[in-house]
Amino acid sequence: MLFLQLTHRGAFASLQADGRMFETKFRAVGRGLRGASALAVAVGLVACASITVDSPPEAKQKVVAERAQARWELLIKGDVDGAYQYLSVGSKAATPPGLYKAKIKPGMWRGAKVDKVDCEAEVCKVQMLITYDFRAPRGGVMKGIETPVPETWIIENGTVGYVYR
Amino acid sequence: MNSFQRKSLYAALAGVGALGVTATANAVAINPNGLGQVLIYPYYTVNADAAGNAYNSLLSVVNTTSSAKAVKVRFLEGRNSREVLDFNLFLSKFDVWTAGIIPSSSGGALVKTGDKSCTIPESKTTLQLGVNFVNFAYVGDGGGDGLDRTKEGYVEMIEMAAYTSNNCTSIVVTHVGGVPGCQGAKHPLNDNSAQTDASSAFGGLFGGITLINVGSGTDYTEEAVALQRFNFAGSALYFNAGSVSPTLEFSGPKKSVVYEGFSNDCASGGTVFNSDGTIACQKNFSRIGDDSVYWATWEGPECRNSVTGAAVACLKADAVSAVLMHNQVMNEYVLDAATKSGTDWVITFPTKRFYVANGTGTPAKLFQKNFNKTAFSCDDVIINIFDREEQTVTTPQSFSPPQPGAAPTSLCYEANVLTFNNTNVLGSKNLQNLTTGFSNGWLDIHLSSGGRGSR
């Protein structure tokens, strides 16, 4: 266990270094996309603006399901930075982006679908069904394993954020 | 976790390596390369961590030999080591079998495989669809009847038989085009044919298990502990599917090879355990080569008290217990706040169930208390915790919360999770917490207390 934690920390350090490198590359490549990205953010805000604690359950469930699905699509693509944007305000405050990147390891996930969403007041419980592949360190490859993954989302500031602990 | 296992077994592994050049004993021992006739996977879990993300536990077993094998695969819950599922697995030569233990809608765990290797019961209609773990073996033991108990525990695989390449069982379990003909019309695999065709098991298996936190994409890997020369009695150990045999009690002959450690040899009050459950060099031991490797016999006239010479009962699991047991566990912990680090250790006693009965009272040897309902079966330990700058706190340092009626510093289960500052990385329910003001350091647990020296 300890060595795993140390490995985590080592990965964290190297990720931070890599992150700076990649950030530069993204800036150079990303200028052409900036307009499209800004538009997407604006649309997102409009779509979520109507979601409040008092919204109908169906509306909450729909938005939460969409955002939960979208977050996982990003993770499956390996876009941890993108997935980080879906975190709740409190989660972002407790977990800076670098630490989040060190804790999340993309690569094994192959598919995601929303199984169910239940909302009560500002809290929504989501059950995702995640499909993943795994290569055993000293054995074979296990493909297409599907397992339930529970999530908590919170309605805040007109949108919903993923609660990461 | 894996680092713990590796460290705790390090001395034993080194000793067996040394033995390899001096003896060809038909005695059970830990294999330093992880190859053996019995594999013990120290811990599985499908519990959820603090973030609510449930673990999956994916295991594999590899047959490195050119003979087919029949293997009893057994899953045991971690509280009182009661069996929650077993079946017979048939590995063709050089085959790998994989499976996942995942959360079940039953409230417990289930095992599921996409692997085509033959099993009894037939895999296609059972394991490939998923089979729920069951509570039949522990209902009424007082430790809780719910299926949630099946969500953590450990796994045993015991090779029961080998098959020469020209017999029917070997042929039907061998993959052709990636698929074995397990239930072919001509020679469908069944217990009768598997029994008839069986030859003595001889080892050559290795495996591992990975605990996967799917939500975070993180995983922790354990290698299975391998017992070599577990049963060299001259005949196969095949038991039909549906039988809870063989177990770790089935070693034969009842002999073991134990490495004691360079700095703590027998002459100075060593760490091997005796047939009467005490610690010292004992009459059932003899040294091989140097002062650190011991050959022990656990049956017949050699089962006697070292002081009085009176006969004492040797139990069937003693030979295996002798090679697994330790009187001390040491490892590091990391609780660094900036990286949100946490540490759990897993301490598993795979033979405890053969010594500890249900109810009150004291077991005959090794452990201090029987499994007494929700007081469980707690054994006192002494702990010394250090930070990285040599500061230390020695017992009384307590795990919390203490078990009702038990010594505050104790290990109470068969597969124990020891967490630090309630970080509970694994989300275990079979948990002891150790609170410390240190951020990082190392811990030394002494299992020698209450007159029972090693476990």
Coordinates of C-alpha atoms in Angstrom, one line a residue:
Chain A
M1 CA 0.0 0.0 0.0
L2 CA 2.7 2.4 0.9
F3 CA 4.5 1.9 -2.3
L4 CA 1.4 2.5 -4.2
Q5 CA 1.0 5.8 -2.4
L6 CA 4.5 6.7 -3.1
T7 CA 3.9 5.8 -6.7
H8 CA 1.0 8.1 -6.7
R9 CA 3.1 10.9 -5.4
G10 CA 5.8 10.2 -8.0
A11 CA 3.2 10.2 -10.7
F12 CA 1.8 13.4 -9.3
A13 CA 5.2 15.1 -9.6
S14 CA 5.7 13.9 -13.2
L15 CA 2.2 14.8 -14.1
Q16 CA 2.8 18.3 -12.9
A17 CA 5.8 18.6 -15.0
D18 CA 4.1 17.1 -18.0
G19 CA 1.1 19.3 -17.5
R20 CA 3.2 22.4 -17.9
M21 CA 4.6 21.0 -21.1
F22 CA 1.2 20.0 -22.5
E23 CA -0.3 23.3 -21.4
T24 CA 2.1 25.1 -23.7
K25 CA 1.2 22.8 -26.6
F26 CA -2.5 23.2 -26.1
R27 CA -2.1 27.0 -26.1
A28 CA -0.3 26.9 -29.4
V29 CA -2.7 24.5 -31.0
G30 CA -5.9 25.7 -29.3
R31 CA -6.2 29.2 -30.6
G32 CA -8.2 28.1 -33.6
L33 CA -10.7 26.3 -31.4
R34 CA -11.1 29.0 -28.9
G35 CA -14.2 30.5 -30.5
A36 CA -15.9 27.1 -30.6
S37 CA -15.0 26.4 -27.0
A38 CA -16.4 29.7 -25.9
L39 CA -19.6 29.0 -27.7
A40 CA -20.0 25.6 -26.1
V41 CA -19.4 27.0 -22.6
A42 CA -22.0 29.6 -23.3
V43 CA -24.6 27.1 -24.5
G44 CA -23.9 25.0 -21.5
L45 CA -24.5 27.8 -19.1
V46 CA -27.8 28.6 -20.9
A47 CA -28.9 24.9 -20.7
C48 CA -28.1 24.7 -17.0
A49 CA -29.3 28.1 -16.0
S50 CA -32.8 26.9 -15.4
I51 CA -31.8 24.2 -13.0
T52 CA -32.4 25.0 -9.4
V53 CA -33.3 23.2 -6.2
D54 CA -36.9 24.0 -7.1
S55 CA -36.8 22.6 -10.6
P56 CA -39.1 19.6 -11.4
P57 CA -37.4 16.2 -10.7
E58 CA -37.5 15.3 -14.4
A59 CA -35.6 18.4 -15.3
K60 CA -33.0 17.8 -12.7
Q61 CA -32.6 14.2 -13.7
K62 CA -32.2 15.1 -17.4
V63 CA -29.5 17.6 -16.8
V64 CA -27.7 15.4 -14.3
A65 CA -27.8 12.5 -16.6
E66 CA -26.5 14.5 -19.5
R67 CA -23.6 15.9 -17.5
A68 CA -22.8 12.6 -15.9
Q69 CA -22.6 11.0 -19.3
A70 CA -20.6 13.9 -20.7
R71 CA -18.1 13.7 -17.8
W72 CA -17.5 10.0 -18.5
E73 CA -17.2 10.6 -22.2
L74 CA -14.3 12.9 -21.4
L75 CA -12.7 10.5 -19.0
I76 CA -12.9 7.7 -21.6
K77 CA -11.1 10.0 -24.0
G78 CA -8.5 10.6 -21.4
D79 CA -9.4 14.3 -21.0
V80 CA -9.0 14.6 -17.2
D81 CA -8.7 18.4 -17.5
G82 CA -12.1 18.5 -19.2
A83 CA -13.6 16.1 -16.6
Y84 CA -12.3 18.4 -13.9
Q85 CA -14.5 21.2 -15.1
Y86 CA -17.6 19.1 -14.0
L87 CA -16.6 19.0 -10.4
S88 CA -18.7 21.0 -7.9
V89 CA -17.3 24.2 -6.5
G90 CA -16.5 22.6 -3.2
S91 CA -14.8 19.7 -4.8
K92 CA -12.6 22.0 -6.9
A93 CA -11.7 24.0 -3.8
A94 CA -10.7 20.8 -2.0
T95 CA -8.9 19.3 -4.9
P96 CA -6.7 21.4 -7.2
P97 CA -6.4 20.3 -10.8
G98 CA -2.9 18.9 -10.4
L99 CA -4.0 16.7 -7.5
Y100 CA -7.1 15.5 -9.4
K101 CA -4.9 14.6 -12.3
A102 CA -2.7 12.6 -10.1
K103 CA -5.6 10.7 -8.6
I104 CA -7.4 9.9 -11.8
K105 CA -5.9 7.3 -14.1
P106 CA -7.6 7.1 -17.5
G107 CA -7.0 4.2 -19.9
M108 CA -9.1 1.3 -18.7
W109 CA -12.6 2.7 -19.3
R110 CA -14.4 1.7 -22.6
G111 CA -17.9 2.7 -22.1
A112 CA -20.4 4.5 -19.8
K113 CA -24.1 4.8 -19.5
V114 CA -26.4 6.3 -17.0
D115 CA -28.4 3.6 -15.2
K116 CA -30.5 5.7 -12.9
V117 CA -30.7 9.2 -11.4
D118 CA -32.5 10.1 -8.2
C119 CA -32.7 13.7 -7.0
E120 CA -33.7 15.0 -3.6
A121 CA -33.5 18.7 -3.0
E122 CA -30.1 19.8 -4.2
V123 CA -28.5 16.4 -4.2
C124 CA -28.7 13.9 -7.0
K125 CA -27.6 10.3 -6.8
V126 CA -26.5 8.8 -10.1
Q127 CA -25.6 5.2 -10.8
M128 CA -23.4 4.8 -13.9
L129 CA -22.7 1.5 -15.5
I130 CA -19.1 1.6 -16.5
T131 CA -17.5 -0.9 -18.9
Y132 CA -13.8 -1.4 -18.7
D133 CA -10.9 -3.6 -19.8
F134 CA -8.1 -4.7 -17.6
R135 CA -4.8 -6.3 -18.2
A136 CA -3.7 -8.4 -15.2
P137 CA -0.1 -7.7 -14.3
R138 CA 1.0 -11.3 -14.6
G139 CA -2.0 -12.9 -16.3
G140 CA -4.5 -12.3 -19.1
V141 CA -6.6 -9.5 -20.3
M142 CA -10.2 -9.2 -19.0
K143 CA -12.4 -7.3 -21.4
G144 CA -15.8 -5.8 -21.2
I145 CA -16.3 -5.9 -17.5
E146 CA -19.4 -3.9 -16.5
T147 CA -19.8 -2.6 -13.0
P148 CA -22.0 -0.1 -11.2
V149 CA -20.4 3.2 -10.2
P150 CA -22.4 5.4 -7.8
E151 CA -22.0 9.2 -8.1
T152 CA -23.2 12.2 -6.2
W153 CA -24.0 15.5 -8.0
I154 CA -25.1 18.7 -6.4
I155 CA -27.2 21.5 -7.8
E156 CA -25.4 24.8 -7.4
N157 CA -25.1 28.1 -9.3
G158 CA -27.7 27.1 -11.8
T159 CA -25.8 23.9 -12.9
V160 CA -24.9 20.6 -11.4
G161 CA -21.5 19.6 -10.2
Y162 CA -19.9 16.3 -9.5
V163 CA -19.0 15.7 -5.9
Y164 CA -15.4 14.4 -5.7
R165 CA -14.0 13.4 -2.3
Chain B
M1 CA -1.2 -3.8 0.5
N2 CA 1.1 -5.7 -1.8
S3 CA 4.1 -4.1 -0.3
F4 CA 2.9 -5.3 3.1
Q5 CA 2.6 -8.8 1.9
R6 CA 5.9 -8.8 0.2
K7 CA 7.6 -7.4 3.3
S8 CA 6.0 -9.6 5.8
L9 CA 6.9 -12.7 3.8
Y10 CA 10.3 -11.6 2.8
A11 CA 12.2 -13.5 5.4
A12 CA 10.4 -16.7 4.7
L13 CA 10.9 -16.4 1.0
A14 CA 14.6 -15.8 1.4
G15 CA 14.9 -18.9 3.6
V16 CA 13.1 -21.2 1.2
G17 CA 15.4 -19.9 -1.6
A18 CA 18.4 -21.0 0.5
L19 CA 16.7 -24.3 1.2
G20 CA 16.4 -25.1 -2.5
V21 CA 20.1 -26.0 -2.8
T22 CA 20.2 -28.2 0.2
A23 CA 17.0 -30.3 0.3
T24 CA 14.4 -31.9 -1.8
A25 CA 11.9 -32.2 1.1
N26 CA 8.4 -33.3 0.6
A27 CA 7.3 -30.6 3.0
V28 CA 5.1 -27.6 2.4
A29 CA 6.9 -24.3 2.0
I30 CA 6.4 -20.8 0.7
N31 CA 7.7 -20.7 -2.9
P32 CA 9.9 -17.6 -3.4
N33 CA 8.9 -17.3 -7.1
G34 CA 5.2 -17.4 -6.4
L35 CA 4.8 -20.8 -8.1
G36 CA 3.0 -23.5 -6.2
Q37 CA 0.3 -26.1 -5.7
V38 CA -1.8 -23.7 -3.5
L39 CA -2.3 -20.1 -4.1
I40 CA -3.6 -17.8 -1.4
Y41 CA -4.9 -14.4 -2.6
P42 CA -4.8 -12.3 0.5
Y43 CA -7.7 -10.0 0.0
Y44 CA -10.6 -9.2 -2.3
T45 CA -13.2 -6.5 -1.9
V46 CA -16.2 -4.9 -3.6
N47 CA -16.8 -2.4 -0.8
A48 CA -17.0 1.3 -1.7
D49 CA -14.4 3.8 -0.6
A50 CA -15.2 7.1 1.1
A51 CA -16.2 8.6 -2.3
G52 CA -18.7 5.9 -2.8
N53 CA -16.8 4.2 -5.5
A54 CA -17.0 0.4 -5.2
Y55 CA -14.0 -1.8 -5.8
N56 CA -13.8 -4.6 -8.3
S57 CA -11.3 -7.4 -7.6
L58 CA -9.9 -9.1 -10.7
L59 CA -7.9 -12.3 -10.3
S60 CA -6.0 -14.5 -12.5
V61 CA -4.3 -17.9 -12.2
V62 CA -1.7 -19.2 -14.7
N63 CA -0.8 -22.9 -15.3
T64 CA 2.9 -22.8 -16.3
T65 CA 3.1 -26.6 -16.8
S66 CA 2.4 -28.8 -19.8
S67 CA -0.2 -30.8 -17.8
A68 CA -3.8 -29.9 -17.4
K69 CA -4.9 -29.2 -13.8
A70 CA -8.0 -29.4 -11.7
V71 CA -8.1 -26.6 -9.1
K72 CA -10.5 -26.0 -6.3
V73 CA -11.4 -22.3 -6.4
R74 CA -12.7 -21.1 -3.0
F75 CA -13.9 -17.6 -1.9
L76 CA -14.0 -17.0 1.9
E77 CA -15.5 -14.0 3.6
G78 CA -13.1 -12.1 5.8
R79 CA -14.8 -11.9 9.2
N80 CA -14.8 -15.6 10.2
S81 CA -13.4 -17.3 7.0
R82 CA -16.7 -18.9 6.1
E83 CA -16.8 -20.1 2.6
V84 CA -19.1 -18.1 0.3
L85 CA -18.5 -20.0 -3.0
D86 CA -16.4 -22.7 -4.5
F87 CA -16.2 -24.7 -7.8
N88 CA -13.8 -26.8 -9.7
L89 CA -11.7 -25.2 -12.4
F90 CA -9.8 -27.0 -15.1
L91 CA -6.8 -25.4 -16.6
S92 CA -5.4 -26.8 -19.8
K93 CA -1.6 -26.8 -20.2
F94 CA -0.2 -23.2 -20.2
D95 CA -3.7 -21.9 -19.6
V96 CA -4.7 -18.7 -17.9
W97 CA -8.0 -18.2 -16.2
T98 CA -9.4 -14.8 -15.1
A99 CA -12.4 -13.7 -13.3
G100 CA -13.8 -10.6 -11.6
I101 CA -15.5 -10.2 -8.2
I102 CA -17.9 -7.3 -8.5
P103 CA -20.8 -5.9 -6.5
S104 CA -24.1 -7.7 -6.9
S105 CA -27.6 -6.4 -6.8
S106 CA -28.1 -9.0 -4.0
G107 CA -26.3 -6.7 -1.7
G108 CA -23.2 -8.9 -1.7
A109 CA -20.6 -9.8 -4.2
L110 CA -20.6 -12.1 -7.3
V111 CA -17.9 -13.7 -9.4
K112 CA -18.1 -13.5 -13.2
T113 CA -15.8 -14.6 -15.9
G114 CA -15.5 -14.2 -19.7
D115 CA -13.0 -17.0 -19.7
K116 CA -13.8 -20.2 -21.6
S117 CA -11.9 -22.6 -19.4
C118 CA -13.9 -25.6 -18.2
T119 CA -15.4 -25.6 -14.8
I120 CA -17.8 -27.8 -12.8
P121 CA -20.5 -26.6 -12.6
E122 CA -20.4 -25.6 -16.3
S123 CA -19.1 -22.1 -16.8
K124 CA -21.3 -21.1 -19.7
T125 CA -24.5 -21.3 -17.6
T126 CA -23.0 -20.1 -14.3
L127 CA -19.8 -18.2 -14.0
Q128 CA -20.0 -16.5 -17.4
L129 CA -23.4 -15.1 -16.3
G130 CA -22.2 -14.3 -12.8
V131 CA -22.7 -16.3 -9.6
N132 CA -23.7 -14.6 -6.4
F133 CA -21.8 -15.4 -3.2
V134 CA -23.9 -17.0 -0.6
N135 CA -24.2 -16.8 3.2
F136 CA -25.1 -20.4 4.0
A137 CA -21.9 -21.1 5.8
Y138 CA -22.1 -18.2 8.2
V139 CA -25.7 -17.7 8.9
G140 CA -26.1 -18.1 12.7
D141 CA -22.5 -17.6 13.7
G142 CA -23.4 -14.3 15.3
G143 CA -21.1 -12.2 13.1
G144 CA -24.0 -11.0 10.9
D145 CA -26.1 -12.9 8.5
G146 CA -26.3 -10.4 5.7
L147 CA -24.7 -10.8 2.3
D148 CA -22.7 -7.7 2.9
R149 CA -20.2 -10.0 4.6
T150 CA -19.4 -11.5 1.3
K151 CA -18.1 -8.1 0.0
E152 CA -14.6 -8.7 1.4
G153 CA -12.5 -11.7 2.1
Y154 CA -9.8 -13.7 0.4
V155 CA -9.4 -16.5 -2.1
E156 CA -7.8 -19.9 -2.1
M157 CA -6.9 -22.0 -5.1
I158 CA -5.8 -25.6 -4.4
E159 CA -4.5 -27.8 -7.1
M160 CA -6.3 -31.1 -6.7
A161 CA -5.0 -33.1 -9.7
A162 CA -2.9 -33.1 -12.8
Y163 CA -3.8 -34.8 -16.1
T164 CA -1.4 -36.4 -18.6
S165 CA -1.8 -35.2 -22.1
N166 CA -3.5 -38.4 -23.5
N167 CA -6.4 -38.9 -21.2
C168 CA -9.9 -37.8 -21.8
T169 CA -10.1 -35.1 -19.2
S170 CA -6.9 -33.5 -20.5
I171 CA -8.2 -33.6 -24.1
V172 CA -11.6 -32.1 -23.4
V173 CA -10.3 -29.2 -21.3
T174 CA -7.7 -28.3 -23.9
H175 CA -8.5 -25.3 -26.0
V176 CA -9.0 -25.9 -29.7
G177 CA -9.2 -22.6 -31.6
G178 CA -9.4 -20.8 -28.2
V179 CA -12.3 -22.9 -26.9
P180 CA -12.2 -26.1 -24.9
G181 CA -14.8 -28.9 -25.6
C182 CA -15.9 -29.1 -22.0
Q183 CA -19.4 -30.5 -22.7
G184 CA -18.8 -32.2 -26.0
A185 CA -21.1 -35.0 -26.8
K186 CA -18.5 -37.7 -26.9
H187 CA -16.7 -37.1 -23.6
P188 CA -18.4 -34.4 -21.5
L189 CA -16.4 -33.3 -18.5
N190 CA -17.8 -34.5 -15.2
D191 CA -16.6 -35.3 -11.7
N192 CA -16.4 -39.1 -12.4
S193 CA -14.0 -38.7 -15.4
A194 CA -12.0 -36.0 -13.7
Q195 CA -11.6 -38.3 -10.7
T196 CA -10.7 -41.4 -12.8
D197 CA -8.1 -39.6 -14.9
A198 CA -6.5 -37.7 -12.1
S199 CA -2.8 -37.9 -11.3
S200 CA -1.0 -36.3 -8.3
A201 CA -0.8 -32.5 -8.2
F202 CA 2.7 -31.1 -8.5
G203 CA 2.4 -27.3 -8.6
G204 CA 3.4 -24.8 -11.2
L205 CA 0.6 -22.3 -10.7
F206 CA 0.9 -18.6 -10.1
G207 CA -1.5 -15.8 -9.9
G208 CA -2.5 -12.4 -8.6
I209 CA -5.4 -10.2 -7.8
T210 CA -6.0 -6.5 -8.5
L211 CA -8.3 -4.3 -6.5
I212 CA -9.7 -1.8 -9.0
N213 CA -11.4 1.4 -8.0
V214 CA -13.3 1.9 -11.2
G215 CA -14.4 5.4 -10.5
S216 CA -10.9 6.7 -10.2
G217 CA -9.2 4.3 -12.5
T218 CA -6.7 3.3 -9.8
D219 CA -5.7 -0.2 -8.8
Y220 CA -3.7 -2.0 -6.2
T221 CA -2.1 -5.4 -7.1
E222 CA -1.4 -8.3 -4.8
E223 CA 0.5 -11.4 -5.8
A224 CA -0.9 -14.7 -4.6
V225 CA 1.2 -16.4 -1.9
A226 CA 2.2 -19.8 -3.3
L227 CA 2.7 -23.0 -1.3
Q228 CA 4.9 -25.6 -3.0
R229 CA 4.8 -29.3 -2.2
F230 CA 1.5 -28.9 -0.4
N231 CA 0.4 -32.4 -1.0
F232 CA 2.9 -35.1 -2.1
A233 CA 1.0 -38.1 -0.7
G234 CA 1.3 -40.0 -4.0
S235 CA -2.3 -39.7 -5.2
A236 CA -4.6 -37.0 -6.5
L237 CA -6.5 -34.9 -4.1
Y238 CA -9.6 -34.6 -6.4
F239 CA -12.9 -33.7 -4.7
N240 CA -16.1 -33.4 -6.6
A241 CA -17.7 -30.0 -7.2
G242 CA -20.0 -29.3 -4.3
S243 CA -17.5 -30.6 -1.8
V244 CA -15.9 -28.1 0.5
S245 CA -12.7 -30.2 0.4
P246 CA -9.8 -30.0 0.0
T247 CA -8.8 -27.2 2.3
L248 CA -5.5 -26.0 3.8
E249 CA -5.8 -28.9 6.2
F250 CA -5.1 -31.4 3.4
S251 CA -1.3 -30.9 3.3
G252 CA 0.6 -34.2 3.2
P253 CA 2.9 -35.5 4.6
K254 CA 2.5 -33.2 7.6
K255 CA 5.8 -31.6 7.3
S256 CA 6.9 -28.0 6.7
V257 CA 10.0 -26.1 6.0
V258 CA 10.3 -22.8 7.9
Y259 CA 12.9 -20.1 7.6
E260 CA 13.4 -18.4 10.9
G261 CA 15.4 -15.2 10.1
F262 CA 19.0 -14.3 10.3
S263 CA 18.8 -12.1 13.4
N264 CA 16.5 -14.2 15.5
D265 CA 17.7 -17.7 15.5
C266 CA 16.3 -20.6 17.5
A267 CA 19.1 -20.6 20.0
S268 CA 18.1 -17.1 21.2
G269 CA 14.4 -17.8 21.5
G270 CA 13.2 -18.0 17.9
T271 CA 10.0 -17.3 16.2
V272 CA 8.9 -20.7 14.9
F273 CA 5.8 -22.1 16.6
N274 CA 5.7 -25.4 18.4
S275 CA 3.2 -28.2 18.3
D276 CA 1.9 -27.0 21.6
G277 CA 1.4 -23.5 20.3
T278 CA 4.3 -21.8 22.2
I279 CA 7.3 -20.3 20.6
A280 CA 10.8 -21.8 20.9
C281 CA 12.9 -24.3 19.2
Q282 CA 10.9 -27.5 19.6
K283 CA 11.5 -31.2 19.3
N284 CA 9.5 -31.5 16.2
F285 CA 12.1 -29.2 14.4
S286 CA 15.5 -30.1 13.0
R287 CA 17.8 -27.7 11.4
I288 CA 18.9 -27.9 7.8
G289 CA 22.2 -26.5 6.6
D290 CA 22.5 -23.7 9.0
D291 CA 20.7 -22.3 12.0
S292 CA 18.0 -20.6 10.2
V293 CA 16.1 -23.3 8.2
Y294 CA 13.9 -25.7 10.0
W295 CA 12.2 -28.9 8.9
A296 CA 9.2 -29.6 11.1
T297 CA 6.9 -32.6 11.4
W298 CA 3.3 -32.2 12.6
E299 CA 2.1 -35.7 13.1
G300 CA 3.0 -38.8 15.1
P301 CA 5.4 -39.0 18.1
E302 CA 7.0 -35.7 17.3
C303 CA 4.0 -33.8 18.5
R304 CA 5.0 -33.2 22.1
N305 CA 5.7 -30.5 24.6
S306 CA 9.3 -29.2 24.4
V307 CA 9.7 -28.9 28.1
T308 CA 7.8 -31.8 29.5
G309 CA 7.9 -34.2 26.6
A310 CA 4.2 -34.9 27.0
A311 CA 2.3 -35.6 23.8
V312 CA 0.2 -32.7 22.5
A313 CA -2.3 -32.6 19.7
C314 CA -1.0 -31.6 16.3
L315 CA -3.8 -30.2 14.2
K316 CA -4.3 -30.8 10.5
A317 CA -3.5 -27.2 9.5
D318 CA -0.3 -26.9 11.6
A319 CA 2.1 -27.6 8.7
V320 CA 0.6 -24.8 6.6
S321 CA 0.3 -22.4 9.6
A322 CA 4.0 -22.9 10.3
V323 CA 5.1 -21.6 7.0
L324 CA 2.7 -18.7 6.9
M325 CA 3.0 -17.4 10.4
H326 CA 5.0 -14.4 11.7
N327 CA 5.5 -12.8 15.0
Q328 CA 6.0 -9.4 13.8
V329 CA 4.8 -7.2 10.9
M330 CA 6.5 -4.0 9.8
N331 CA 5.8 -1.6 7.0
E332 CA 5.4 2.1 6.2
Y333 CA 2.4 4.4 6.1
V334 CA 1.8 7.6 4.2
L335 CA -0.8 10.1 5.4
D336 CA 0.4 13.2 3.6
A337 CA -2.5 15.7 3.5
A338 CA -1.3 17.6 0.5
T339 CA -1.6 14.6 -1.7
K340 CA -4.7 13.2 0.1
S341 CA -2.8 10.1 0.8
G342 CA -4.1 7.3 2.9
T343 CA -2.8 3.9 4.0
D344 CA -4.5 0.6 4.7
W345 CA -2.7 -2.6 5.6
V346 CA -4.3 -6.0 5.1
I347 CA -3.4 -8.8 7.6
T348 CA -4.9 -12.1 6.7
F349 CA -4.8 -15.3 8.7
P350 CA -5.8 -18.0 6.2
T351 CA -5.7 -20.9 8.7
K352 CA -7.3 -19.2 11.7
R353 CA -10.6 -20.9 10.9
F354 CA -9.1 -24.2 11.7
Y355 CA -8.2 -23.1 15.2
V356 CA -11.0 -20.8 16.2
A357 CA -14.5 -22.2 17.0
N358 CA -17.7 -20.3 17.3
G359 CA -18.5 -19.3 20.9
T360 CA -16.6 -18.2 23.9
G361 CA -13.4 -19.6 25.3
T362 CA -9.9 -20.0 24.1
P363 CA -8.7 -22.0 21.1
A364 CA -6.3 -24.8 21.6
K365 CA -3.3 -22.9 20.1
L366 CA -2.1 -19.9 18.3
F367 CA -5.1 -17.6 18.7
Q368 CA -6.5 -16.1 21.9
K369 CA -10.2 -16.1 21.5
N370 CA -12.9 -18.0 19.8
F371 CA -15.3 -16.3 17.4
N372 CA -17.9 -14.9 19.9
K373 CA -20.6 -13.2 17.8
T374 CA -20.1 -9.5 17.5
A375 CA -17.1 -9.5 19.8
F376 CA -15.5 -11.5 17.0
S377 CA -12.2 -13.2 17.7
C378 CA -9.7 -10.6 18.9
D379 CA -6.0 -11.2 19.4
D380 CA -3.9 -8.7 21.3
V381 CA -1.1 -7.0 19.5
I382 CA 1.6 -4.6 20.6
I383 CA 2.4 -1.7 18.4
N384 CA 5.2 0.8 18.0
I385 CA 4.7 3.6 15.6
F386 CA 7.4 5.8 14.2
D387 CA 7.6 8.8 12.0
R388 CA 10.3 9.4 9.5
E389 CA 12.5 11.3 12.0
E390 CA 12.7 8.5 14.6
Q391 CA 10.1 9.8 16.9
T392 CA 8.0 7.0 18.3
V393 CA 5.0 6.1 20.3
T394 CA 4.9 2.7 21.9
T395 CA 2.0 0.8 23.3
P396 CA -0.4 1.7 24.9
Q397 CA -1.4 2.9 21.4
S398 CA -4.8 1.8 20.6
F399 CA -6.8 0.9 17.5
S400 CA -10.1 2.5 17.6
P401 CA -12.9 1.8 18.2
P402 CA -12.1 -1.1 20.5
Q403 CA -14.2 -4.2 20.2
P404 CA -16.6 -4.6 23.0
G405 CA -15.0 -6.6 25.8
A406 CA -11.7 -6.9 23.9
A407 CA -8.3 -5.5 24.5
P408 CA -8.1 -2.2 22.8
T409 CA -5.2 -3.1 20.6
S410 CA -6.2 -6.2 18.8
L411 CA -6.9 -7.8 15.4
C412 CA -10.3 -9.4 15.4
Y413 CA -10.9 -10.9 12.0
E414 CA -9.5 -13.4 9.6
A415 CA -8.8 -10.9 6.9
N416 CA -8.1 -7.7 8.8
V417 CA -7.8 -4.2 7.3
L418 CA -5.7 -1.8 9.4
T419 CA -6.3 1.8 8.4
F420 CA -4.5 4.9 9.6
N421 CA -6.3 8.0 10.7
N422 CA -9.6 6.6 9.3
T423 CA -8.4 7.1 5.7
N424 CA -10.0 3.7 5.0
V425 CA -8.7 3.5 1.5
L426 CA -10.4 0.1 0.9
G427 CA -13.8 1.0 2.5
S428 CA -13.5 -2.1 4.7
K429 CA -16.0 -3.2 7.3
N430 CA -13.5 -5.5 8.9
L431 CA -11.5 -2.6 10.1
Q432 CA -9.3 -1.4 12.9
N433 CA -8.2 2.2 12.9
L434 CA -4.9 3.5 14.2
T435 CA -4.9 7.2 15.0
T436 CA -1.5 8.9 14.8
G437 CA -0.3 12.5 14.8
F438 CA 2.5 11.5 12.4
S439 CA 2.1 12.2 8.7
N440 CA 4.4 9.5 7.4
G441 CA 6.5 6.8 9.0
W442 CA 6.5 3.1 9.8
L443 CA 4.8 0.8 12.1
D444 CA 5.8 -2.3 13.9
I445 CA 3.1 -4.8 15.1
H446 CA 4.1 -7.5 17.5
L447 CA 1.7 -10.5 17.4
S448 CA 3.5 -12.0 20.4
S449 CA 1.2 -11.5 23.4
G450 CA -1.0 -13.4 25.7
G451 CA 1.2 -16.4 25.6
R452 CA 0.5 -17.0 21.9
G453 CA 3.6 -16.0 20.0
S454 CA 3.0 -16.0 16.3
R455 CA 0.1 -16.1 14.0

